[in-house]
Coordinates of C-alpha atoms in Angstrom, one line a residue:
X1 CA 68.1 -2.4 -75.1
X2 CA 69.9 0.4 -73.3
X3 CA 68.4 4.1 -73.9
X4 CA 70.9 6.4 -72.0
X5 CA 75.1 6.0 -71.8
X6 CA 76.6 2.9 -69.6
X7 CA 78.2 5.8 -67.2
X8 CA 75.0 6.8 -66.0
X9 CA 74.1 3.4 -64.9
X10 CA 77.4 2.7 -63.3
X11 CA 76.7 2.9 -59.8
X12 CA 77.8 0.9 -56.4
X13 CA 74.9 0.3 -53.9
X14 CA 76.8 0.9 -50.6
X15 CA 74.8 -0.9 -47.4
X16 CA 76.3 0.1 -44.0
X17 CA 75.5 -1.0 -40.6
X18 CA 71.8 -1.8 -42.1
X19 CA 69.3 -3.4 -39.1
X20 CA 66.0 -4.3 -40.4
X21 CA 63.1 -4.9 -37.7
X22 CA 59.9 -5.7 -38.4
X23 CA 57.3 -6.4 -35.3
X24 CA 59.8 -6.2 -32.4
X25 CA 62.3 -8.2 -34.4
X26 CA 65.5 -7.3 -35.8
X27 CA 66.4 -9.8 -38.6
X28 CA 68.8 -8.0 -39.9
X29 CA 71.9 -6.2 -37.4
X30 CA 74.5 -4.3 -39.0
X31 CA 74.9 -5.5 -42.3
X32 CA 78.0 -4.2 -44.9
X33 CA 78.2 -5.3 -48.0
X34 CA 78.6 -3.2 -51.5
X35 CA 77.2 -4.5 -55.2
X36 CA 79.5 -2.9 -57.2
X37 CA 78.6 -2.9 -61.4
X38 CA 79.3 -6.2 -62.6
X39 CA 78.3 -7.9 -59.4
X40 CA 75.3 -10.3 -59.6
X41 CA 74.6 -11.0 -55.9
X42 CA 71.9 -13.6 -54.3
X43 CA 70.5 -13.7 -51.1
X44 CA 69.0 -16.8 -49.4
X45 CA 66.9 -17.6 -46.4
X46 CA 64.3 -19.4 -45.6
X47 CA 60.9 -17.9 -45.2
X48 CA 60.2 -15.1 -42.9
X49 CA 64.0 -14.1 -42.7
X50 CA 63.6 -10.6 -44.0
X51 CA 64.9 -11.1 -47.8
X52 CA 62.2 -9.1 -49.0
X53 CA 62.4 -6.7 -46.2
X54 CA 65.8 -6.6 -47.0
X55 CA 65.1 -5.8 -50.9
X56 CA 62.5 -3.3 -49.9
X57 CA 65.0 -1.1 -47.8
X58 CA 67.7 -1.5 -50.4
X59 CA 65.0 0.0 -52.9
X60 CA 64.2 2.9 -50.4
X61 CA 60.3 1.7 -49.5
X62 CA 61.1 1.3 -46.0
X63 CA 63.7 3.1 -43.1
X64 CA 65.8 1.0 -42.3
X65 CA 65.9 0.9 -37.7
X66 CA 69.5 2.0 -38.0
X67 CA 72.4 2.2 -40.6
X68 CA 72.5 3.4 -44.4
X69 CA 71.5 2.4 -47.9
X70 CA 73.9 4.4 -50.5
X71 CA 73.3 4.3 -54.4
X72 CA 76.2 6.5 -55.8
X73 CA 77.4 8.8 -53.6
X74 CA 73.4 9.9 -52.0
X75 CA 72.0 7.8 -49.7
X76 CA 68.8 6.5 -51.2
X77 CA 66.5 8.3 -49.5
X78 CA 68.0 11.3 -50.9
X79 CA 67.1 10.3 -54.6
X80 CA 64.3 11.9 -56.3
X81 CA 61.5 9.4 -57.2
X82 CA 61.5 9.6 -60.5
X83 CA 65.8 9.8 -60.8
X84 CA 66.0 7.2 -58.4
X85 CA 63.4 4.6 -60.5
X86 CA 65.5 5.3 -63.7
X87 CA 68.8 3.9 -61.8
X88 CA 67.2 1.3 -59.6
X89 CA 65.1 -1.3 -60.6
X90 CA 62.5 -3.4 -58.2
X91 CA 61.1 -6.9 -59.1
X92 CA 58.6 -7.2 -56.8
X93 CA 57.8 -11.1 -55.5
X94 CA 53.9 -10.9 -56.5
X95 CA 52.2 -7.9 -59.2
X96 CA 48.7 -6.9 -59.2
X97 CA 46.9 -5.6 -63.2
X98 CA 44.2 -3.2 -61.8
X99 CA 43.5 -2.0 -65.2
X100 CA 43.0 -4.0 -68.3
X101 CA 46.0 -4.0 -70.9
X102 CA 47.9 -6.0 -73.4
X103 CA 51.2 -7.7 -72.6
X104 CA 52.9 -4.8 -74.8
X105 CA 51.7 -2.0 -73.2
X106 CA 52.4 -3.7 -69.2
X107 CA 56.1 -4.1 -70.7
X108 CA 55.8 -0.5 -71.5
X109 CA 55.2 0.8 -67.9
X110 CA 58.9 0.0 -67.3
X111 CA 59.5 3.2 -69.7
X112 CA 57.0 5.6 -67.3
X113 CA 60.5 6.7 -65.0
X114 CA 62.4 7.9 -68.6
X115 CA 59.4 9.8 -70.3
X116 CA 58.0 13.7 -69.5
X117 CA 54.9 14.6 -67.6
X118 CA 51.6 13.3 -69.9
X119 CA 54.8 12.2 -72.6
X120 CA 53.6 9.1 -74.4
X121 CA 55.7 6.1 -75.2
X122 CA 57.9 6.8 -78.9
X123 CA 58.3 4.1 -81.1
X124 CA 62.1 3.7 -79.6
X125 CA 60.1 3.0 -76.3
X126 CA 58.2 0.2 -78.1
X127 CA 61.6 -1.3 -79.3
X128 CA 63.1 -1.8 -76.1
X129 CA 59.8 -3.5 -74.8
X130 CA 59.5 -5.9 -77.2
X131 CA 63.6 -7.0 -77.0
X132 CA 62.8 -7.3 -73.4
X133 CA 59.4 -9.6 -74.4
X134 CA 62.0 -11.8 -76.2
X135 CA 64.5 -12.2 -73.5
X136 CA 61.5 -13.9 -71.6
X137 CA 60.4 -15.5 -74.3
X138 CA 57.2 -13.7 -75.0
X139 CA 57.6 -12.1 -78.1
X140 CA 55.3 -13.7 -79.9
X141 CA 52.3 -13.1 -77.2
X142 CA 52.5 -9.0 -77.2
X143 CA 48.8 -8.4 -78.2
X144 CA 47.7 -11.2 -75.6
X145 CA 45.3 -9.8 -73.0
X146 CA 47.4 -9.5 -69.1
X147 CA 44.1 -11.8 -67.9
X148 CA 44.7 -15.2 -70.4
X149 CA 48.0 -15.4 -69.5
X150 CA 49.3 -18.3 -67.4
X151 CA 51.2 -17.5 -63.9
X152 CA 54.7 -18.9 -65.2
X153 CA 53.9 -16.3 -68.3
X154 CA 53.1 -13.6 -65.8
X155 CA 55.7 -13.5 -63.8
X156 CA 57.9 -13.5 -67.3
X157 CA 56.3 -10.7 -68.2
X158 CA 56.8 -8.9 -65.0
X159 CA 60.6 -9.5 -65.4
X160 CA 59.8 -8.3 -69.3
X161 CA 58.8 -4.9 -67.5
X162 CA 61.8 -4.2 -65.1
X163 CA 64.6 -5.3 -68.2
X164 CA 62.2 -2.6 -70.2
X165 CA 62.7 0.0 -67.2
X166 CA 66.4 -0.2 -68.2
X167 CA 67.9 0.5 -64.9
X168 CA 71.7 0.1 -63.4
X169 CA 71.1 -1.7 -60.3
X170 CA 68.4 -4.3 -60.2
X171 CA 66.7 -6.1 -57.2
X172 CA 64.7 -9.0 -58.1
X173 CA 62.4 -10.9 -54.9
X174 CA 61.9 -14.5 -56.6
X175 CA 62.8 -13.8 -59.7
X176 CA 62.1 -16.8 -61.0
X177 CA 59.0 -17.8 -58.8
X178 CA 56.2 -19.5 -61.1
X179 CA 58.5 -20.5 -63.5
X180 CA 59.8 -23.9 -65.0
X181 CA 63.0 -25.1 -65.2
X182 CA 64.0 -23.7 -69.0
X183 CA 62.5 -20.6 -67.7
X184 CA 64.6 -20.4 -64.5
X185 CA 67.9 -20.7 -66.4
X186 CA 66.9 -18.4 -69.1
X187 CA 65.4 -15.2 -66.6
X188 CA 69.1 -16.0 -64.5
X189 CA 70.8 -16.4 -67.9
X190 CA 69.8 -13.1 -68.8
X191 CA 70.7 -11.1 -65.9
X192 CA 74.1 -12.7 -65.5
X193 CA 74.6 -11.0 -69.0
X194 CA 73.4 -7.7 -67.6
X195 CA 75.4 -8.0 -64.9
X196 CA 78.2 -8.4 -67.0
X197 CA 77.7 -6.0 -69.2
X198 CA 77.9 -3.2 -66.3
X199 CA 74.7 -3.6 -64.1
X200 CA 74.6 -4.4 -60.7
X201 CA 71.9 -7.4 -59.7
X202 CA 70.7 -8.2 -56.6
X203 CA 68.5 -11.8 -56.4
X204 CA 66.6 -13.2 -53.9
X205 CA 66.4 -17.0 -54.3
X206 CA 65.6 -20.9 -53.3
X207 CA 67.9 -22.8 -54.9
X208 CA 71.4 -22.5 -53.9
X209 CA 72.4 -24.6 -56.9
X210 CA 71.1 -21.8 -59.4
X211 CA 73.0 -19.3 -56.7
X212 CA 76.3 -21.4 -57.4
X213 CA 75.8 -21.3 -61.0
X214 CA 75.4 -17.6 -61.4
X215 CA 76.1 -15.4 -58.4
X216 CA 79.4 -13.9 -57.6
X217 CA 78.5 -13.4 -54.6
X218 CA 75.9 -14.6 -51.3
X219 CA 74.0 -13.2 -48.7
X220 CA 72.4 -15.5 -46.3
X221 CA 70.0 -14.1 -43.8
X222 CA 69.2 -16.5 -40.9
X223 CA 66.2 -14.6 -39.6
X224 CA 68.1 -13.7 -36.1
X225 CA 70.1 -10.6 -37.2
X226 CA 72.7 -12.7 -38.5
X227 CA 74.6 -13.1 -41.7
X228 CA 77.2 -13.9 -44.0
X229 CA 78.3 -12.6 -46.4
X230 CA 80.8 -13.2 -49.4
X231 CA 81.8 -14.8 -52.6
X232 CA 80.0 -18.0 -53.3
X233 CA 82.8 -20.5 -53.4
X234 CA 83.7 -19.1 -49.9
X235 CA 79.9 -19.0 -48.6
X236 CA 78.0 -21.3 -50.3
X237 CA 79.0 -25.0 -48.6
X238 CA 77.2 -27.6 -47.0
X239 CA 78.0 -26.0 -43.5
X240 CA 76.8 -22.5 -44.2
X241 CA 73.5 -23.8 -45.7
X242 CA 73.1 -26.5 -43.2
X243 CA 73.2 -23.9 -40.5
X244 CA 71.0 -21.0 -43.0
X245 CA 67.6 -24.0 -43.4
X246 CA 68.1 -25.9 -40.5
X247 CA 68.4 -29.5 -42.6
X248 CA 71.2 -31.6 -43.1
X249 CA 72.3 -30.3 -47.5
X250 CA 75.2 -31.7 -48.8
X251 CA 77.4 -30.4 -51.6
X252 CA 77.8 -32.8 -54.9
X253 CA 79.6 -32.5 -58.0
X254 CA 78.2 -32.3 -61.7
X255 CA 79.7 -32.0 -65.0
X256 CA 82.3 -29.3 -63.2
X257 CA 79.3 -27.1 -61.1
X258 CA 78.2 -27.6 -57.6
X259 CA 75.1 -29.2 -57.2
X260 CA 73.1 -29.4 -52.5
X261 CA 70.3 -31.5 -52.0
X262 CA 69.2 -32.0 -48.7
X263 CA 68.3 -35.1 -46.6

């Protein structure tokens, strides 16, 4: 699905010192971490913590109150638009169609960051949308109309359009929001394989047992400026995300993968 060389995409998203405030509040105080290529990271928190706050500074929508966002060696603020939206990818948590369109050519938007002013999409273009359709199962639905879709196959298709924008680092806000359980494993399935392949990926999520199953690593944000941070056998427990939702969860074993419920 790729359209220009693996070095290009090969870059570290460097956070130092980040605080994130929103309405008198700082949620987030100095946090470090780096996603380095072949790093699928998740971040948890429950609502109102600042994980899409958080995703939204890493992207460069908002300043952050103090510290730095780096992609490469440029802090992000320092990226051209259009450059920047061919490296970094946002997923955002809800989409809006203004404009009629089919689910082909919504796919297709991903592509707007690699083509030339008033360029139209080549047939090579078309390729890489519809292998990204697939990975979301919607291959078969291309010349379906955005409006008869379900929300489960919207938010599919939204995920079809980032993996069609091709980019090194991705940041996904509920990836897998609206979608059922085959669907849930299949999105995470398919960006564990891009994150092996070279990518970075950055996820928020709900379920720490899907964060188990195919993070390296964790962020929890606790909403207070707080956070840990770290790999998720180390951070992921029954103490860490007692303490991060505020309910008694306790750690099982399945079939050889770590499984929290809560009381």
């Amino acid at each position: 699905m790729s359209a220009h060389p693996a070095a290009a995409r090969a870059l570290t998203l460097t956070v130092s010192g980040l605080c994130i405030d929103v309405a008198g509040r700082r949620l987030v105080r100095d946090l470090e971490f780096c996603a380095a290529p072949g790093e699928l990271i998740a971040i948890l928190g429950e609502n109102g913590v600042g994980k899409t706050l958080t995703l939204h500074t890493l992207a460069g929508l908002r300043a952050p109150a103090a510290g730095s966002v780096r992609l490469g060696d440029r802090d992000i603020g320092d990226w051209p638009r259009r450059e920047l939206a061919r490296s970094l990818g946002l997923l955002a948590q809800s989409s809006e169609d203004p404009f009629p369109s089919t689910v082909l050519e919504t796919a297709l938007i991903g592509r707007h960051p690699h083509l030339d002013f008033w360029q139209w999409e080549s047939e090579a273009d078309a390729t890489i949308a519809r292998a990204a359709l697939r990975e979301v199962d919607l291959g078969a639905l291309e010349s379906r109309a955005i409006d008869t879709l379900s929300g489960g196959e919207r938010r599919r298709l939204a995920v079809a359009t980032v993996l069609t924008q091709d980019p090194g680092v991705y940041l996904l806000d509920e990836a897998t929001n609206h979608l059922d359980p085959h669907h849930q494993i299949e999105v995470l399935k398919c960006f564990r394989r891009l994150a092996d392949s070279g990518r970075s990926v950055i996820a928020s999520l709900h379920d720490a047992t899907l964060a188990a199953r195919f993070a390296d690593a964790a962020l929890l944000l606790y909403g207070d400026g707080s956070w840990n941070f770290g790999p998720v056998a180390e951070v992921l427990d029954a103490m860490h995300l007692s303490r991060l939702y505020r309910t008694p969860v306790h750690e099982l074993e399945f079939q050889g993968r770590r499984v929290f419920i809560n009381d």
